[in-house]
Amino acid sequence: MTGRRPDPEALLERVREEERRAGRGRLKIFFGASPGVGKTYTMLEDARAKRRNSVDVVVGLVETHGRADTAVLLEGLDVLPRRSIDYRGVTLSEFDLDAALARRPAILLVDELAHTNAPGSRHARRFQDVQELLAAGINVYTTLNVQHIESLNDVVAQITGVAVRETVPDSIFDEADELEIADLTAEDLLQRLKDGKVYVPEQAMRAVDQFFRKGNLIALRELTLRRAAQRVDAQMRGYMREHGIRETWPAGERLLVCVGPNPASARLIRSGKRMATGLQADWVVMFVEAPGLRISASDREQLARNLQLAQELGAQTVSVGGVNVADEILAYAREHNVTKILVGKPTHPRWRDRVFGSVHDQLVRGSGHIDVYVITGEIDEPRRAPPRPEDRRVPVGEYLQAALILALCTALGLLVFPRYLTLTDVAMLFVLATGVVAYRYSRAPTVLAAFLAIVLFDFFFVPPRYTFAVSDARYVLTFAVMLSIALLISMLTLRVRAQAEMARARERGTAALYAMTRELAATRGVPELTAVAARHIHDTFGAPATVLLPAPGGGRGLVLPADEKERSVAQWVLDRGQRAGAGSDTLPAARGLYVPLATTTGTIGVLGVTPVDPRQFRDPTALPLLETFARQIAVALERDILADRTQREQLEIEAERLRTSLLSSVSHDLRTPLATISGAASSLLESAMAEPTRRELLRSILAESQRMNRLIGNLLDMIRLDSGSLQVNKQWQSLEEIVGVALIRLDERLRGRQVTVALPPDLPLVPMDEVLIEQVFVNLLENAARYTPAGTPIQISAAVVERAVRVDVADHGPGIPPGEEERIFEKFRRGTQDAGGGVGLGLTICRGIVTAHGGRIWAANRVAGGAIFHFTLPLGSTPPPSVPGEPGDE
Amino acid sequence: MPGPVALLIEDELQMRRFLRAALESHAYQFVEATTARDGLAQAAGRNPDVILLDLGLPDGDGIDLTRRIREWSNVPIIVLSARGREQDKVAALDAGADDYLTKPFGIGELLARLRVALRHATPAAGEPEFTLGGLTVNFEQRRVTVDGTAVHLTPTEYKLLGVLIRHAGKVLTHRQLLKEIWGPNAVEHTHYLRVYMTQLRHKLESDAARPRYLLTEPGVGYRLNAE
């Protein structure tokens, strides 16, 4: 029962662990996927339950963020007063660590583990406070969001696009004594967000839309649950180690499927998948490479295919090396809490089991509590590979050198025999010589050397010497031994050499693959990605390569390659998702080899390679490597396409949002005056009323209809701007004249205000569309009238600045809220909601018109108070045309 | 005595209803047509004193209708059109219409236009002096005064002012003004007008940026404010 005894190392580790933990407080983390899932709430509920059981629970710090339902839970709990810290004149309230240490509650609640303390606190981070509390023996309850876990930080940033700076080391999370997940589905969370139940810090407001997307929330939730599960798994492994348990612990099933390098394994893998799905279990597909195993290249290819299949079906794959297959399987199974092992039925003859032992037998006997399933398929040592054809022709030089070595050996033997050495020693010399040949040269020279050795030894040394006759039959055995040793050495050498060669090739392939993957990861855009991919494949395989993708928006049809026959091969590959072309089994007559770019969502394209030598990809290592490249390319492309799609969807959402806001804005702004008009008109119709009232109603009808007219004018302008149908009819115009028109049009709106117009007398004519620029003035002036107090003055001025005329419209109102200077030009943006009147299009239209003139419009706040709007109108390169002079004064 | 006959060619029922009420209460005799074809027949048959023509008729081109009426009649035509259709207005004016009104318009504006149009239709009185507010022009002496102070005008400025006075209250397109003052070769050179109009305003108006007499009709032309 050695398996039950913990090994000394583990025991020592456990003792240290216990020492470390002795007297320490216990940490419980309430863990959630995002803000708003109810971590604090759950924590408080837990605390209240403890409080009811008379446990000394104290609230060190809990942020209610003004949520009533959370605040209610705080009632009846002891709350430590916060510590105030003065920082650059601002008073910040922080968790009071010293007070907590002095109070020594049984359980202390400290919200938001990832918090960064105010400058001047003892620790920079709150988790350091918590560590000190734990060290002091205080049990701590705290909350944590998944995005704050160090190792997941970048993953979360990738998912959400929001980087979080405040992170907590994984060790704290992993060493927590208890973990409770506050879980909420994405829908529920979004609903809560909509109901305003989620607190969002000011500075994060902008990120909210980006963060709280349903896709994000689902991904975060999965990440949370997974991370928690991982921790639980680790915990259980730790427990088993501590208690010396080698048996598995039957929580959650885990399947181990053992495969070999043969096609039948695919069935086994599929059975494993079905079983895993049925049991809702994790599953692992494993291959054990025993050193005695000789795996041919085609076997290796089959093995790679099997493992790939397993991965595609969602399994984790493992390849291990080990002397005994069954032992390795069982060791892995125990290490990883495997509950069921799947192996294939043996197909080899029974005598092999008798002679070499049966893997199945060992597995079943050693499995203990693990179930072993034997199903159709096989777990056999691979069939012996057919003798490998000699890779290359052996150069004649090797034979000559082998012969030379034997000749030297003979000469040496003649020098020393029989004076110094015995016949046996000479035989040893010849064995050494054949060994050297076997080590240095390939098989045929070795065989030659072995036979030469026998012949030479027999002729020169075996009595009767200088004849081929053999006096003693014992020497025949010597010959046989010599031959066997030579062949054995040769065989071993060849194998080692082949393996080294294979390892080198694999390493080269891996390095090349790594280089490409790295560059792909740093590349954006489909054309750029395909270019990178093609370059790397060309560099690695020495064959020109192209990535063929269906034309965007044009279904699944390929446009390239230009050659119709080649294109049809590529199309076949795209449609079927199987490789074809030169060097493959399908359509081998093609010039190129085509490999599908397969992703989880299907084949997105084809990798086409035109080998210089059509046999190049018959090399069994080249094709799998190429397919691995293809997979990486597919992943990179898919990533890019998905990112692209996300972006497009984002744009569509944005457009949709705009449409919605247009509709709501327009319907509101049109209905308000309409309501007044129809209301006033109907009361005029129905009742006899005093003349002043009647006139009052009539005046409001008039005013409201004028307002509607302005509004519709703005909307129409906007539509013309948006649809690009705005035509700028540029003519040499006088700015003064246009300002005049605008002022007359707005006479009523500007009544009671002093509007000063200061235009330099030498201001030239400006090429512009008078109707449109008048609209710009009207909108700017209306804007000023709307957002500044009645009676405040407005100033219009202009100057020539760098081949353009710059116009300034300044008011004396409250100015533009800081940071809004740019945004006020956006559609449907209104200054203050109830300022009345506009749809929030006026400035957008101004920008559209000015931009169409080649000018620029911007806004700023004046030092003296009030806002100032500037716009420029370029004067163009041609000077204003001349005007005919007077025939002469009267 | 019966009031002047006004013919309205307009397809919108509410518009006709409103104009009928407004005009009849101001002692106009009101005749209406809903299509261009009907309008042409009415213009010939009813012998109106003034025609109000909507440019957006469903069955035809108001500009073409203007041209057809002008073939045999000098009856004042006021076109009604929406903002942003300046080319249409200019085309109608150049085709012979006398004035225009931008929809929506107030009744005060309409009556003022009608008065100008009707006065214009009566033969010119050939008075030797023109007075508008503080502005006085004595044609015999070629003398211009503003609030009693003599103002010196160049010959072109004087000519421009004269043309505007002759059509006081009525809009004149750029083309019409340019042709009258600089001749038919200058009809595209609107910047001449900008320059001279600016000069004229600085001499005659108290605040050139808020003219009282020399009004700009954006995209169309100029008008001497007659009221």
PDB file of C-alpha atoms in Angstrom, chain A residues 17-193:
ATOM      1  CA  GLU A  17       1.805  24.961   5.183  1.00  0.00           C
ATOM      2  CA  GLU A  18       0.156  24.196   8.468  1.00  0.00           C
ATOM      3  CA  GLU A  19       2.740  26.144  10.369  1.00  0.00           C
ATOM      4  CA  ARG A  20       2.166  29.065   8.110  1.00  0.00           C
ATOM      5  CA  ARG A  21      -1.532  28.861   8.599  1.00  0.00           C
ATOM      6  CA  ALA A  22      -1.541  28.309  12.317  1.00  0.00           C
ATOM      7  CA  GLY A  23      -2.950  31.286  14.078  1.00  0.00           C
ATOM      8  CA  ARG A  24      -3.802  32.943  10.837  1.00  0.00           C
ATOM      9  CA  GLY A  25      -7.228  34.302  10.132  1.00  0.00           C
ATOM     10  CA  ARG A  26      -9.291  32.734   7.414  1.00  0.00           C
ATOM     11  CA  LEU A  27     -10.038  34.627   4.237  1.00  0.00           C
ATOM     12  CA  LYS A  28     -13.362  34.338   2.473  1.00  0.00           C
ATOM     13  CA  ILE A  29     -13.731  35.945  -0.900  1.00  0.00           C
ATOM     14  CA  PHE A  30     -17.068  36.834  -2.455  1.00  0.00           C
ATOM     15  CA  PHE A  31     -16.240  36.592  -6.080  1.00  0.00           C
ATOM     16  CA  GLY A  32     -18.116  38.019  -9.048  1.00  0.00           C
ATOM     17  CA  ALA A  33     -17.919  38.530 -12.786  1.00  0.00           C
ATOM     18  CA  SER A  34     -18.514  42.253 -12.814  1.00  0.00           C
ATOM     19  CA  PRO A  35     -19.771  45.128 -10.727  1.00  0.00           C
ATOM     20  CA  GLY A  36     -23.408  44.811  -9.855  1.00  0.00           C
ATOM     21  CA  VAL A  37     -23.708  41.029  -9.475  1.00  0.00           C
ATOM     22  CA  GLY A  38     -24.361  41.329  -5.745  1.00  0.00           C
ATOM     23  CA  LYS A  39     -21.078  40.451  -4.052  1.00  0.00           C
ATOM     24  CA  THR A  40     -21.431  42.990  -1.288  1.00  0.00           C
ATOM     25  CA  TYR A  41     -25.032  42.005  -0.823  1.00  0.00           C
ATOM     26  CA  THR A  42     -24.173  38.324  -0.485  1.00  0.00           C
ATOM     27  CA  MET A  43     -21.338  39.147   1.887  1.00  0.00           C
ATOM     28  CA  LEU A  44     -23.598  41.171   4.122  1.00  0.00           C
ATOM     29  CA  GLU A  45     -26.242  38.464   4.144  1.00  0.00           C
ATOM     30  CA  ASP A  46     -23.623  35.955   5.188  1.00  0.00           C
ATOM     31  CA  ALA A  47     -22.370  38.343   7.878  1.00  0.00           C
ATOM     32  CA  ARG A  48     -25.876  38.822   9.245  1.00  0.00           C
ATOM     33  CA  ALA A  49     -26.381  35.083   9.461  1.00  0.00           C
ATOM     34  CA  LYS A  50     -23.136  34.844  11.465  1.00  0.00           C
ATOM     35  CA  ARG A  51     -24.256  37.752  13.615  1.00  0.00           C
ATOM     36  CA  ARG A  52     -27.488  35.960  14.453  1.00  0.00           C
ATOM     37  CA  ASN A  53     -25.342  33.092  15.708  1.00  0.00           C
ATOM     38  CA  SER A  54     -23.647  35.582  18.021  1.00  0.00           C
ATOM     39  CA  VAL A  55     -20.420  35.659  16.074  1.00  0.00           C
ATOM     40  CA  ASP A  56     -18.555  38.921  16.539  1.00  0.00           C
ATOM     41  CA  VAL A  57     -18.946  40.376  13.050  1.00  0.00           C
ATOM     42  CA  VAL A  58     -17.689  43.870  12.406  1.00  0.00           C
ATOM     43  CA  VAL A  59     -17.924  45.880   9.218  1.00  0.00           C
ATOM     44  CA  GLY A  60     -14.494  47.344   8.505  1.00  0.00           C
ATOM     45  CA  LEU A  61     -15.560  48.993   5.318  1.00  0.00           C
ATOM     46  CA  VAL A  62     -18.495  48.381   3.035  1.00  0.00           C
ATOM     47  CA  GLU A  63     -19.424  50.512   0.066  1.00  0.00           C
ATOM     48  CA  THR A  64     -23.168  50.670  -0.340  1.00  0.00           C
ATOM     49  CA  HIS A  65     -22.871  53.075  -3.253  1.00  0.00           C
ATOM     50  CA  GLY A  66     -26.164  54.499  -2.133  1.00  0.00           C
ATOM     51  CA  ARG A  67     -28.062  51.266  -2.783  1.00  0.00           C
ATOM     52  CA  ALA A  68     -30.923  51.113  -0.355  1.00  0.00           C
ATOM     53  CA  ASP A  69     -31.205  47.334  -0.295  1.00  0.00           C
ATOM     54  CA  THR A  70     -27.531  47.022   0.576  1.00  0.00           C
ATOM     55  CA  ALA A  71     -27.722  49.746   3.190  1.00  0.00           C
ATOM     56  CA  VAL A  72     -30.603  47.956   4.911  1.00  0.00           C
ATOM     57  CA  LEU A  73     -28.350  44.939   5.448  1.00  0.00           C
ATOM     58  CA  LEU A  74     -25.824  47.110   7.267  1.00  0.00           C
ATOM     59  CA  GLU A  75     -28.325  47.866   9.987  1.00  0.00           C
ATOM     60  CA  GLY A  76     -27.583  46.071  13.213  1.00  0.00           C
ATOM     61  CA  LEU A  77     -23.977  45.374  12.304  1.00  0.00           C
ATOM     62  CA  ASP A  78     -21.093  47.090  14.039  1.00  0.00           C
ATOM     63  CA  VAL A  79     -19.423  49.442  11.617  1.00  0.00           C
ATOM     64  CA  LEU A  80     -15.919  50.769  12.213  1.00  0.00           C
ATOM     65  CA  PRO A  81     -15.631  54.507  11.661  1.00  0.00           C
ATOM     66  CA  ARG A  82     -13.518  55.376   8.660  1.00  0.00           C
ATOM     67  CA  ARG A  83     -10.236  57.144   8.850  1.00  0.00           C
ATOM     68  CA  SER A  84      -9.906  60.511   7.157  1.00  0.00           C
ATOM     69  CA  ILE A  85      -6.814  61.217   5.145  1.00  0.00           C
ATOM     70  CA  ASP A  86      -5.956  64.640   3.903  1.00  0.00           C
ATOM     71  CA  TYR A  87      -4.461  64.509   0.497  1.00  0.00           C
ATOM     72  CA  ARG A  88      -3.643  67.733  -1.324  1.00  0.00           C
ATOM     73  CA  GLY A  89      -6.480  69.501   0.386  1.00  0.00           C
ATOM     74  CA  VAL A  90      -8.990  66.744  -0.337  1.00  0.00           C
ATOM     75  CA  THR A  91     -10.272  64.656   2.512  1.00  0.00           C
ATOM     76  CA  LEU A  92     -10.447  60.994   1.621  1.00  0.00           C
ATOM     77  CA  SER A  93     -12.073  58.466   3.908  1.00  0.00           C
ATOM     78  CA  GLU A  94     -10.371  55.116   4.095  1.00  0.00           C
ATOM     79  CA  PHE A  95     -10.553  51.825   5.901  1.00  0.00           C
ATOM     80  CA  ASP A  96      -9.030  52.151   9.367  1.00  0.00           C
ATOM     81  CA  LEU A  97      -6.599  49.247   9.656  1.00  0.00           C
ATOM     82  CA  ASP A  98      -5.323  50.107  13.112  1.00  0.00           C
ATOM     83  CA  ALA A  99      -8.819  50.401  14.529  1.00  0.00           C
ATOM     84  CA  ALA A 100      -9.654  47.012  13.067  1.00  0.00           C
ATOM     85  CA  LEU A 101      -6.528  45.436  14.555  1.00  0.00           C
ATOM     86  CA  ALA A 102      -7.346  46.964  17.914  1.00  0.00           C
ATOM     87  CA  ARG A 103     -10.962  45.842  17.789  1.00  0.00           C
ATOM     88  CA  ARG A 104     -10.017  42.220  16.903  1.00  0.00           C
ATOM     89  CA  PRO A 105     -13.411  40.975  15.742  1.00  0.00           C
ATOM     90  CA  ALA A 106     -13.968  37.344  14.881  1.00  0.00           C
ATOM     91  CA  ILE A 107     -14.948  38.306  11.365  1.00  0.00           C
ATOM     92  CA  LEU A 108     -14.157  41.569   9.675  1.00  0.00           C
ATOM     93  CA  LEU A 109     -15.860  42.716   6.474  1.00  0.00           C
ATOM     94  CA  VAL A 110     -13.629  44.626   4.077  1.00  0.00           C
ATOM     95  CA  ASP A 111     -15.199  45.362   0.741  1.00  0.00           C
ATOM     96  CA  GLU A 112     -13.322  45.596  -2.576  1.00  0.00           C
ATOM     97  CA  LEU A 113     -10.098  43.718  -2.170  1.00  0.00           C
ATOM     98  CA  ALA A 114      -8.570  45.309  -5.258  1.00  0.00           C
ATOM     99  CA  HIS A 115      -8.928  48.847  -3.934  1.00  0.00           C
ATOM    100  CA  THR A 116      -5.914  51.150  -3.989  1.00  0.00           C
ATOM    101  CA  ASN A 117      -5.496  53.003  -0.729  1.00  0.00           C
ATOM    102  CA  ALA A 118      -5.223  56.748  -0.561  1.00  0.00           C
ATOM    103  CA  PRO A 119      -1.672  58.048  -0.492  1.00  0.00           C
ATOM    104  CA  GLY A 120      -0.427  58.195   3.079  1.00  0.00           C
ATOM    105  CA  SER A 121      -2.016  54.905   4.127  1.00  0.00           C
ATOM    106  CA  ARG A 122       0.187  52.209   5.597  1.00  0.00           C
ATOM    107  CA  HIS A 123      -0.149  49.898   2.642  1.00  0.00           C
ATOM    108  CA  ALA A 124      -0.536  50.939  -0.922  1.00  0.00           C
ATOM    109  CA  ARG A 125      -3.187  48.344  -1.548  1.00  0.00           C
ATOM    110  CA  ARG A 126      -6.114  47.045   0.405  1.00  0.00           C
ATOM    111  CA  PHE A 127      -5.155  43.401  -0.076  1.00  0.00           C
ATOM    112  CA  GLN A 128      -2.023  44.185   1.925  1.00  0.00           C
ATOM    113  CA  ASP A 129      -4.250  45.470   4.713  1.00  0.00           C
ATOM    114  CA  VAL A 130      -6.159  42.228   4.506  1.00  0.00           C
ATOM    115  CA  GLN A 131      -2.968  40.195   4.654  1.00  0.00           C
ATOM    116  CA  GLU A 132      -1.986  42.009   7.808  1.00  0.00           C
ATOM    117  CA  LEU A 133      -5.411  41.340   9.301  1.00  0.00           C
ATOM    118  CA  LEU A 134      -5.127  37.651   8.452  1.00  0.00           C
ATOM    119  CA  ALA A 135      -1.662  37.493   9.941  1.00  0.00           C
ATOM    120  CA  ALA A 136      -3.107  38.995  13.096  1.00  0.00           C
ATOM    121  CA  GLY A 137      -5.557  36.121  13.227  1.00  0.00           C
ATOM    122  CA  ILE A 138      -8.632  38.027  12.165  1.00  0.00           C
ATOM    123  CA  ASN A 139     -10.972  36.308   9.749  1.00  0.00           C
ATOM    124  CA  VAL A 140     -11.749  38.508   6.806  1.00  0.00           C
ATOM    125  CA  TYR A 141     -14.651  38.605   4.378  1.00  0.00           C
ATOM    126  CA  THR A 142     -13.969  40.518   1.197  1.00  0.00           C
ATOM    127  CA  THR A 143     -15.232  40.988  -2.355  1.00  0.00           C
ATOM    128  CA  LEU A 144     -13.426  40.704  -5.653  1.00  0.00           C
ATOM    129  CA  ASN A 145     -14.259  40.963  -9.345  1.00  0.00           C
ATOM    130  CA  VAL A 146     -12.718  38.643 -11.876  1.00  0.00           C
ATOM    131  CA  GLN A 147     -11.126  41.456 -13.843  1.00  0.00           C
ATOM    132  CA  HIS A 148      -8.957  42.315 -10.854  1.00  0.00           C
ATOM    133  CA  ILE A 149      -7.197  38.950 -10.812  1.00  0.00           C
ATOM    134  CA  GLU A 150      -3.682  39.501 -12.025  1.00  0.00           C
ATOM    135  CA  SER A 151      -3.389  36.588 -14.425  1.00  0.00           C
ATOM    136  CA  LEU A 152      -6.775  37.292 -15.978  1.00  0.00           C
ATOM    137  CA  ASN A 153      -6.266  40.997 -16.272  1.00  0.00           C
ATOM    138  CA  ASP A 154      -5.173  40.968 -19.872  1.00  0.00           C
ATOM    139  CA  VAL A 155      -7.762  38.390 -20.845  1.00  0.00           C
ATOM    140  CA  VAL A 156     -10.467  40.611 -19.428  1.00  0.00           C
ATOM    141  CA  ALA A 157      -8.973  43.612 -21.144  1.00  0.00           C
ATOM    142  CA  GLN A 158      -9.090  41.684 -24.401  1.00  0.00           C
ATOM    143  CA  ILE A 159     -12.704  40.742 -23.883  1.00  0.00           C
ATOM    144  CA  THR A 160     -13.968  44.088 -22.720  1.00  0.00           C
ATOM    145  CA  GLY A 161     -11.462  46.517 -24.107  1.00  0.00           C
ATOM    146  CA  VAL A 162     -11.294  48.097 -20.674  1.00  0.00           C
ATOM    147  CA  ALA A 163      -7.971  47.727 -18.942  1.00  0.00           C
ATOM    148  CA  VAL A 164      -8.013  47.522 -15.188  1.00  0.00           C
ATOM    149  CA  ARG A 165      -4.971  48.782 -13.360  1.00  0.00           C
ATOM    150  CA  GLU A 166      -5.870  47.570  -9.896  1.00  0.00           C
ATOM    151  CA  THR A 167      -4.985  43.920  -9.758  1.00  0.00           C
ATOM    152  CA  VAL A 168      -4.725  41.364  -6.985  1.00  0.00           C
ATOM    153  CA  PRO A 169      -2.081  38.621  -7.093  1.00  0.00           C
ATOM    154  CA  ASP A 170      -3.433  35.187  -7.932  1.00  0.00           C
ATOM    155  CA  SER A 171      -1.818  33.755  -4.838  1.00  0.00           C
ATOM    156  CA  ILE A 172      -4.206  35.675  -2.609  1.00  0.00           C
ATOM    157  CA  PHE A 173      -7.128  34.348  -4.535  1.00  0.00           C
ATOM    158  CA  ASP A 174      -5.797  30.791  -4.586  1.00  0.00           C
ATOM    159  CA  GLU A 175      -4.898  30.792  -0.906  1.00  0.00           C
ATOM    160  CA  ALA A 176      -8.254  32.095   0.214  1.00  0.00           C
ATOM    161  CA  ASP A 177      -9.838  29.590   2.550  1.00  0.00           C
ATOM    162  CA  GLU A 178     -13.299  30.004   1.161  1.00  0.00           C
ATOM    163  CA  LEU A 179     -14.741  31.264  -2.043  1.00  0.00           C
ATOM    164  CA  GLU A 180     -18.313  32.205  -2.696  1.00  0.00           C
ATOM    165  CA  ILE A 181     -19.498  33.202  -6.121  1.00  0.00           C
ATOM    166  CA  ALA A 182     -22.049  35.930  -6.502  1.00  0.00           C
ATOM    167  CA  ASP A 183     -23.562  34.934  -9.780  1.00  0.00           C
ATOM    168  CA  LEU A 184     -26.037  36.690 -12.000  1.00  0.00           C
ATOM    169  CA  THR A 185     -26.894  36.022 -15.624  1.00  0.00           C
ATOM    170  CA  ALA A 186     -25.987  38.648 -18.178  1.00  0.00           C
ATOM    171  CA  GLU A 187     -29.643  39.450 -18.823  1.00  0.00           C
ATOM    172  CA  ASP A 188     -30.387  39.996 -15.157  1.00  0.00           C
ATOM    173  CA  LEU A 189     -27.315  42.149 -14.763  1.00  0.00           C
ATOM    174  CA  LEU A 190     -28.222  44.294 -17.749  1.00  0.00           C
ATOM    175  CA  GLN A 191     -31.695  44.680 -16.307  1.00  0.00           C
ATOM    176  CA  ARG A 192     -30.216  45.788 -13.003  1.00  0.00           C
ATOM    177  CA  LEU A 193     -27.990  48.210 -14.844  1.00  0.00           C
TER     178      LEU A 193
END
